[in-house]
């Protein structure tokens, strides 16, 4: 079995953290309409804006609904500290924003928080890692274990692998050491 590790993005500082994507929300909750979801993003945006004020950081905040989930994006300079190493700080902030939404609505949220386009950039990196792993699996016929990833990262990799023929993926282990194994299709 081959082990493939990811490297931090060039834009990440050594002290930055990676945050997992939205998890821990009710599966199949189709009862909320886009108005409810947008309201969740507004609540989260207000919460994040308050944090930025406390930290004396400048950033523009956009709230929206994308793919059936509330999204808050923060853009501006000097925001890398809000992302942290491989998004860890971003994940923590996302969980705090979800808690703020839950506190006001009484409903768990699948809110997605992004800072400085980190998630889009990380998705591209993960797609390359997934394709590289799939190529190795196809070439050598052996399973490839990727480094531990958070839920956001694992979902990105699973999505890429699921779109490729001849390989499959599954997660193994427990947080924070949960990882993906890419295998040839039997």
mmCIF file of C-alpha atoms in Angstrom:
data_model
loop_
_atom_site.group_PDB
_atom_site.id
_atom_site.type_symbol
_atom_site.label_atom_id
_atom_site.label_comp_id
_atom_site.label_asym_id
_atom_site.label_seq_id
_atom_site.Cartn_x
_atom_site.Cartn_y
_atom_site.Cartn_z
ATOM 1 C CA UNK A 1 0.000 0.000 0.000
ATOM 2 C CA UNK A 2 1.358 3.401 -0.957
ATOM 3 C CA UNK A 3 1.110 6.458 1.296
ATOM 4 C CA UNK A 4 0.625 9.866 -0.322
ATOM 5 C CA UNK A 5 0.928 13.042 1.715
ATOM 6 C CA UNK A 6 -0.353 16.497 0.894
ATOM 7 C CA UNK A 7 1.777 19.589 1.114
ATOM 8 C CA UNK A 8 0.457 22.912 2.389
ATOM 9 C CA UNK A 9 -0.572 25.325 -0.313
ATOM 10 C CA UNK A 10 1.910 28.017 -1.237
ATOM 11 C CA UNK A 11 -0.434 30.638 0.153
ATOM 12 C CA UNK A 12 -0.608 28.952 3.555
ATOM 13 C CA UNK A 13 1.670 30.079 6.298
ATOM 14 C CA UNK A 14 3.396 27.433 8.424
ATOM 15 C CA UNK A 15 1.176 28.394 11.340
ATOM 16 C CA UNK A 16 -2.073 28.253 9.378
ATOM 17 C CA UNK A 17 -4.763 25.566 9.998
ATOM 18 C CA UNK A 18 -7.238 23.693 7.794
ATOM 19 C CA UNK A 19 -10.885 23.540 8.583
ATOM 20 C CA UNK A 20 -13.250 20.723 7.669
ATOM 21 C CA UNK A 21 -16.298 21.425 5.760
ATOM 22 C CA UNK A 22 -19.809 21.420 7.090
ATOM 23 C CA UNK A 23 -20.651 18.205 8.862
ATOM 24 C CA UNK A 24 -22.821 17.237 11.737
ATOM 25 C CA UNK A 25 -26.046 18.415 10.198
ATOM 26 C CA UNK A 26 -29.185 16.407 9.769
ATOM 27 C CA UNK A 27 -29.086 14.257 6.674
ATOM 28 C CA UNK A 28 -31.830 14.787 4.181
ATOM 29 C CA UNK A 29 -33.225 17.932 5.805
ATOM 30 C CA UNK A 30 -35.145 19.295 2.832
ATOM 31 C CA UNK A 31 -37.695 21.138 4.983
ATOM 32 C CA UNK A 32 -35.841 24.462 4.888
ATOM 33 C CA UNK A 33 -36.429 26.744 1.932
ATOM 34 C CA UNK A 34 -33.897 29.143 0.458
ATOM 35 C CA UNK A 35 -35.292 31.966 2.605
ATOM 36 C CA UNK A 36 -34.565 29.999 5.781
ATOM 37 C CA UNK A 37 -31.112 29.090 4.506
ATOM 38 C CA UNK A 38 -30.360 32.696 3.581
ATOM 39 C CA UNK A 39 -31.468 33.749 7.070
ATOM 40 C CA UNK A 40 -28.938 31.268 8.486
ATOM 41 C CA UNK A 41 -26.203 32.829 6.374
ATOM 42 C CA UNK A 42 -27.208 36.291 7.603
ATOM 43 C CA UNK A 43 -27.005 35.165 11.239
ATOM 44 C CA UNK A 44 -23.592 33.640 10.633
ATOM 45 C CA UNK A 45 -22.395 36.733 8.732
ATOM 46 C CA UNK A 46 -23.393 38.947 11.668
ATOM 47 C CA UNK A 47 -21.499 36.634 14.029
ATOM 48 C CA UNK A 48 -18.381 36.634 11.844
ATOM 49 C CA UNK A 49 -18.578 40.411 11.440
ATOM 50 C CA UNK A 50 -18.583 40.741 15.226
ATOM 51 C CA UNK A 51 -15.478 38.559 15.444
ATOM 52 C CA UNK A 52 -13.726 40.625 12.783
ATOM 53 C CA UNK A 53 -14.537 43.787 14.735
ATOM 54 C CA UNK A 54 -13.140 42.308 17.951
ATOM 55 C CA UNK A 55 -9.968 41.214 16.130
ATOM 56 C CA UNK A 56 -9.750 44.555 14.293
ATOM 57 C CA UNK A 57 -9.614 42.779 10.907
ATOM 58 C CA UNK A 58 -11.065 44.270 7.754
ATOM 59 C CA UNK A 59 -13.001 42.029 5.445
ATOM 60 C CA UNK A 60 -15.983 42.081 3.137
ATOM 61 C CA UNK A 61 -18.631 39.520 4.018
ATOM 62 C CA UNK A 62 -20.990 37.962 1.502
ATOM 63 C CA UNK A 63 -23.863 35.741 2.526
ATOM 64 C CA UNK A 64 -25.622 33.455 0.070
ATOM 65 C CA UNK A 65 -27.197 30.060 -0.494
ATOM 66 C CA UNK A 66 -25.247 27.681 -2.732
ATOM 67 C CA UNK A 67 -26.180 24.094 -3.574
ATOM 68 C CA UNK A 68 -28.873 24.077 -0.905
ATOM 69 C CA UNK A 69 -26.705 25.250 1.970
ATOM 70 C CA UNK A 70 -26.036 28.613 3.594
ATOM 71 C CA UNK A 71 -22.633 30.075 2.746
ATOM 72 C CA UNK A 72 -20.652 32.973 4.189
ATOM 73 C CA UNK A 73 -17.541 34.198 2.405
ATOM 74 C CA UNK A 74 -15.053 36.643 3.885
ATOM 75 C CA UNK A 75 -12.601 38.372 1.572
ATOM 76 C CA UNK A 76 -9.905 40.925 2.239
ATOM 77 C CA UNK A 77 -6.292 41.332 3.210
ATOM 78 C CA UNK A 78 -4.656 40.054 6.390
ATOM 79 C CA UNK A 79 -7.092 37.173 6.800
ATOM 80 C CA UNK A 80 -4.697 34.185 6.653
ATOM 81 C CA UNK A 81 -4.746 33.915 10.448
ATOM 82 C CA UNK A 82 -8.476 33.169 10.175
ATOM 83 C CA UNK A 83 -7.694 30.175 7.950
ATOM 84 C CA UNK A 84 -4.852 28.727 9.972
ATOM 85 C CA UNK A 85 -2.730 25.701 9.121
ATOM 86 C CA UNK A 86 -4.561 23.626 6.523
ATOM 87 C CA UNK A 87 -7.799 25.387 7.486
ATOM 88 C CA UNK A 88 -7.966 24.343 11.151
ATOM 89 C CA UNK A 89 -8.835 27.837 12.369
ATOM 90 C CA UNK A 90 -11.382 28.215 9.589
ATOM 91 C CA UNK A 91 -13.038 24.975 10.678
ATOM 92 C CA UNK A 92 -13.242 26.184 14.256
ATOM 93 C CA UNK A 93 -14.748 29.497 13.143
ATOM 94 C CA UNK A 94 -17.243 27.633 10.982
ATOM 95 C CA UNK A 95 -18.343 25.564 13.981
ATOM 96 C CA UNK A 96 -18.721 28.711 16.095
ATOM 97 C CA UNK A 97 -20.810 30.330 13.343
ATOM 98 C CA UNK A 98 -22.969 27.190 13.161
ATOM 99 C CA UNK A 99 -23.472 27.366 16.903
ATOM 100 C CA UNK A 100 -24.541 31.004 16.563
ATOM 101 C CA UNK A 101 -27.101 29.943 13.949
ATOM 102 C CA UNK A 102 -28.303 27.069 16.123
ATOM 103 C CA UNK A 103 -28.633 29.371 19.126
ATOM 104 C CA UNK A 104 -30.958 31.697 17.181
ATOM 105 C CA UNK A 105 -32.897 29.163 15.118
ATOM 106 C CA UNK A 106 -32.841 26.022 17.255
ATOM 107 C CA UNK A 107 -31.939 24.045 14.117
ATOM 108 C CA UNK A 108 -28.532 22.561 13.238
ATOM 109 C CA UNK A 109 -27.001 24.248 10.209
ATOM 110 C CA UNK A 110 -24.916 22.992 7.300
ATOM 111 C CA UNK A 111 -23.374 26.454 7.012
ATOM 112 C CA UNK A 112 -20.170 26.670 4.991
ATOM 113 C CA UNK A 113 -17.710 29.413 5.924
ATOM 114 C CA UNK A 114 -14.877 30.393 3.599
ATOM 115 C CA UNK A 115 -12.146 32.951 4.143
ATOM 116 C CA UNK A 116 -10.054 34.395 1.359
ATOM 117 C CA UNK A 117 -11.084 31.708 -1.145
ATOM 118 C CA UNK A 118 -9.279 29.025 0.864
ATOM 119 C CA UNK A 119 -11.837 26.299 0.203
ATOM 120 C CA UNK A 120 -11.872 26.748 -3.586
ATOM 121 C CA UNK A 121 -8.081 26.687 -3.655
ATOM 122 C CA UNK A 122 -7.926 23.627 -1.424
ATOM 123 C CA UNK A 123 -10.510 21.821 -3.602
ATOM 124 C CA UNK A 124 -8.174 22.199 -6.600
ATOM 125 C CA UNK A 125 -5.224 20.823 -4.611
ATOM 126 C CA UNK A 126 -7.291 17.884 -3.375
ATOM 127 C CA UNK A 127 -8.541 17.104 -6.883
ATOM 128 C CA UNK A 128 -4.918 16.824 -8.022
ATOM 129 C CA UNK A 129 -4.067 14.575 -5.059
ATOM 130 C CA UNK A 130 -7.091 12.355 -5.778
ATOM 131 C CA UNK A 131 -6.234 12.045 -9.485
ATOM 132 C CA UNK A 132 -2.609 11.235 -8.646
ATOM 133 C CA UNK A 133 -3.712 8.529 -6.202
ATOM 134 C CA UNK A 134 -6.121 7.080 -8.789
ATOM 135 C CA UNK A 135 -3.345 6.951 -11.397
ATOM 136 C CA UNK A 136 -1.078 5.079 -8.963
ATOM 137 C CA UNK A 137 -3.846 2.628 -8.103
ATOM 138 C CA UNK A 138 -4.510 1.956 -11.786
ATOM 139 C CA UNK A 139 -0.807 1.649 -12.601
ATOM 140 C CA UNK A 140 0.226 -0.633 -9.731
ATOM 141 C CA UNK A 141 -3.080 -2.292 -8.799
ATOM 142 C CA UNK A 142 -2.481 -1.578 -5.101
ATOM 143 C CA UNK A 143 -4.515 0.484 -2.662
ATOM 144 C CA UNK A 144 -3.234 3.957 -1.810
ATOM 145 C CA UNK A 145 -3.739 5.477 1.643
ATOM 146 C CA UNK A 146 -3.860 9.251 1.776
ATOM 147 C CA UNK A 147 -2.820 11.326 4.749
ATOM 148 C CA UNK A 148 -5.466 12.080 7.397
ATOM 149 C CA UNK A 149 -7.957 14.724 6.286
ATOM 150 C CA UNK A 150 -10.854 16.598 7.771
ATOM 151 C CA UNK A 151 -14.423 16.022 6.557
ATOM 152 C CA UNK A 152 -14.321 18.819 3.974
ATOM 153 C CA UNK A 153 -11.128 17.463 2.443
ATOM 154 C CA UNK A 154 -12.342 13.852 2.436
ATOM 155 C CA UNK A 155 -15.575 14.812 0.682
ATOM 156 C CA UNK A 156 -13.626 16.663 -2.015
ATOM 157 C CA UNK A 157 -11.442 13.599 -2.635
ATOM 158 C CA UNK A 158 -14.383 11.160 -2.590
ATOM 159 C CA UNK A 159 -16.204 13.329 -5.155
ATOM 160 C CA UNK A 160 -13.232 13.192 -7.545
ATOM 161 C CA UNK A 161 -12.645 9.448 -7.073
ATOM 162 C CA UNK A 162 -16.361 8.674 -7.563
ATOM 163 C CA UNK A 163 -16.201 10.384 -10.969
ATOM 164 C CA UNK A 164 -13.300 8.190 -12.140
ATOM 165 C CA UNK A 165 -13.607 4.704 -13.627
ATOM 166 C CA UNK A 166 -11.655 1.774 -12.200
ATOM 167 C CA UNK A 167 -11.160 3.103 -8.674
ATOM 168 C CA UNK A 168 -13.177 3.494 -5.504
ATOM 169 C CA UNK A 169 -12.550 5.178 -2.184
ATOM 170 C CA UNK A 170 -13.552 4.773 1.414
ATOM 171 C CA UNK A 171 -12.699 6.504 4.656
ATOM 172 C CA UNK A 172 -11.084 4.632 7.506
ATOM 173 C CA UNK A 173 -10.019 5.470 11.030
ATOM 174 C CA UNK A 174 -11.350 7.939 13.547
ATOM 175 C CA UNK A 175 -10.969 11.702 13.813
ATOM 176 C CA UNK A 176 -8.522 13.357 13.745
ATOM 177 C CA UNK A 177 -6.679 10.526 11.963
ATOM 178 C CA UNK A 178 -9.474 9.614 9.547
ATOM 179 C CA UNK A 179 -8.106 9.090 6.034
ATOM 180 C CA UNK A 180 -9.130 7.914 2.593
ATOM 181 C CA UNK A 181 -8.039 4.679 0.984
ATOM 182 C CA UNK A 182 -8.257 4.524 -2.823
ATOM 183 C CA UNK A 183 -8.574 0.993 -4.228
ATOM 184 C CA UNK A 184 -8.950 -0.621 -7.618
ATOM 185 C CA UNK A 185 -12.503 -1.680 -8.402
ATOM 186 C CA UNK A 186 -12.787 -5.462 -8.170
#
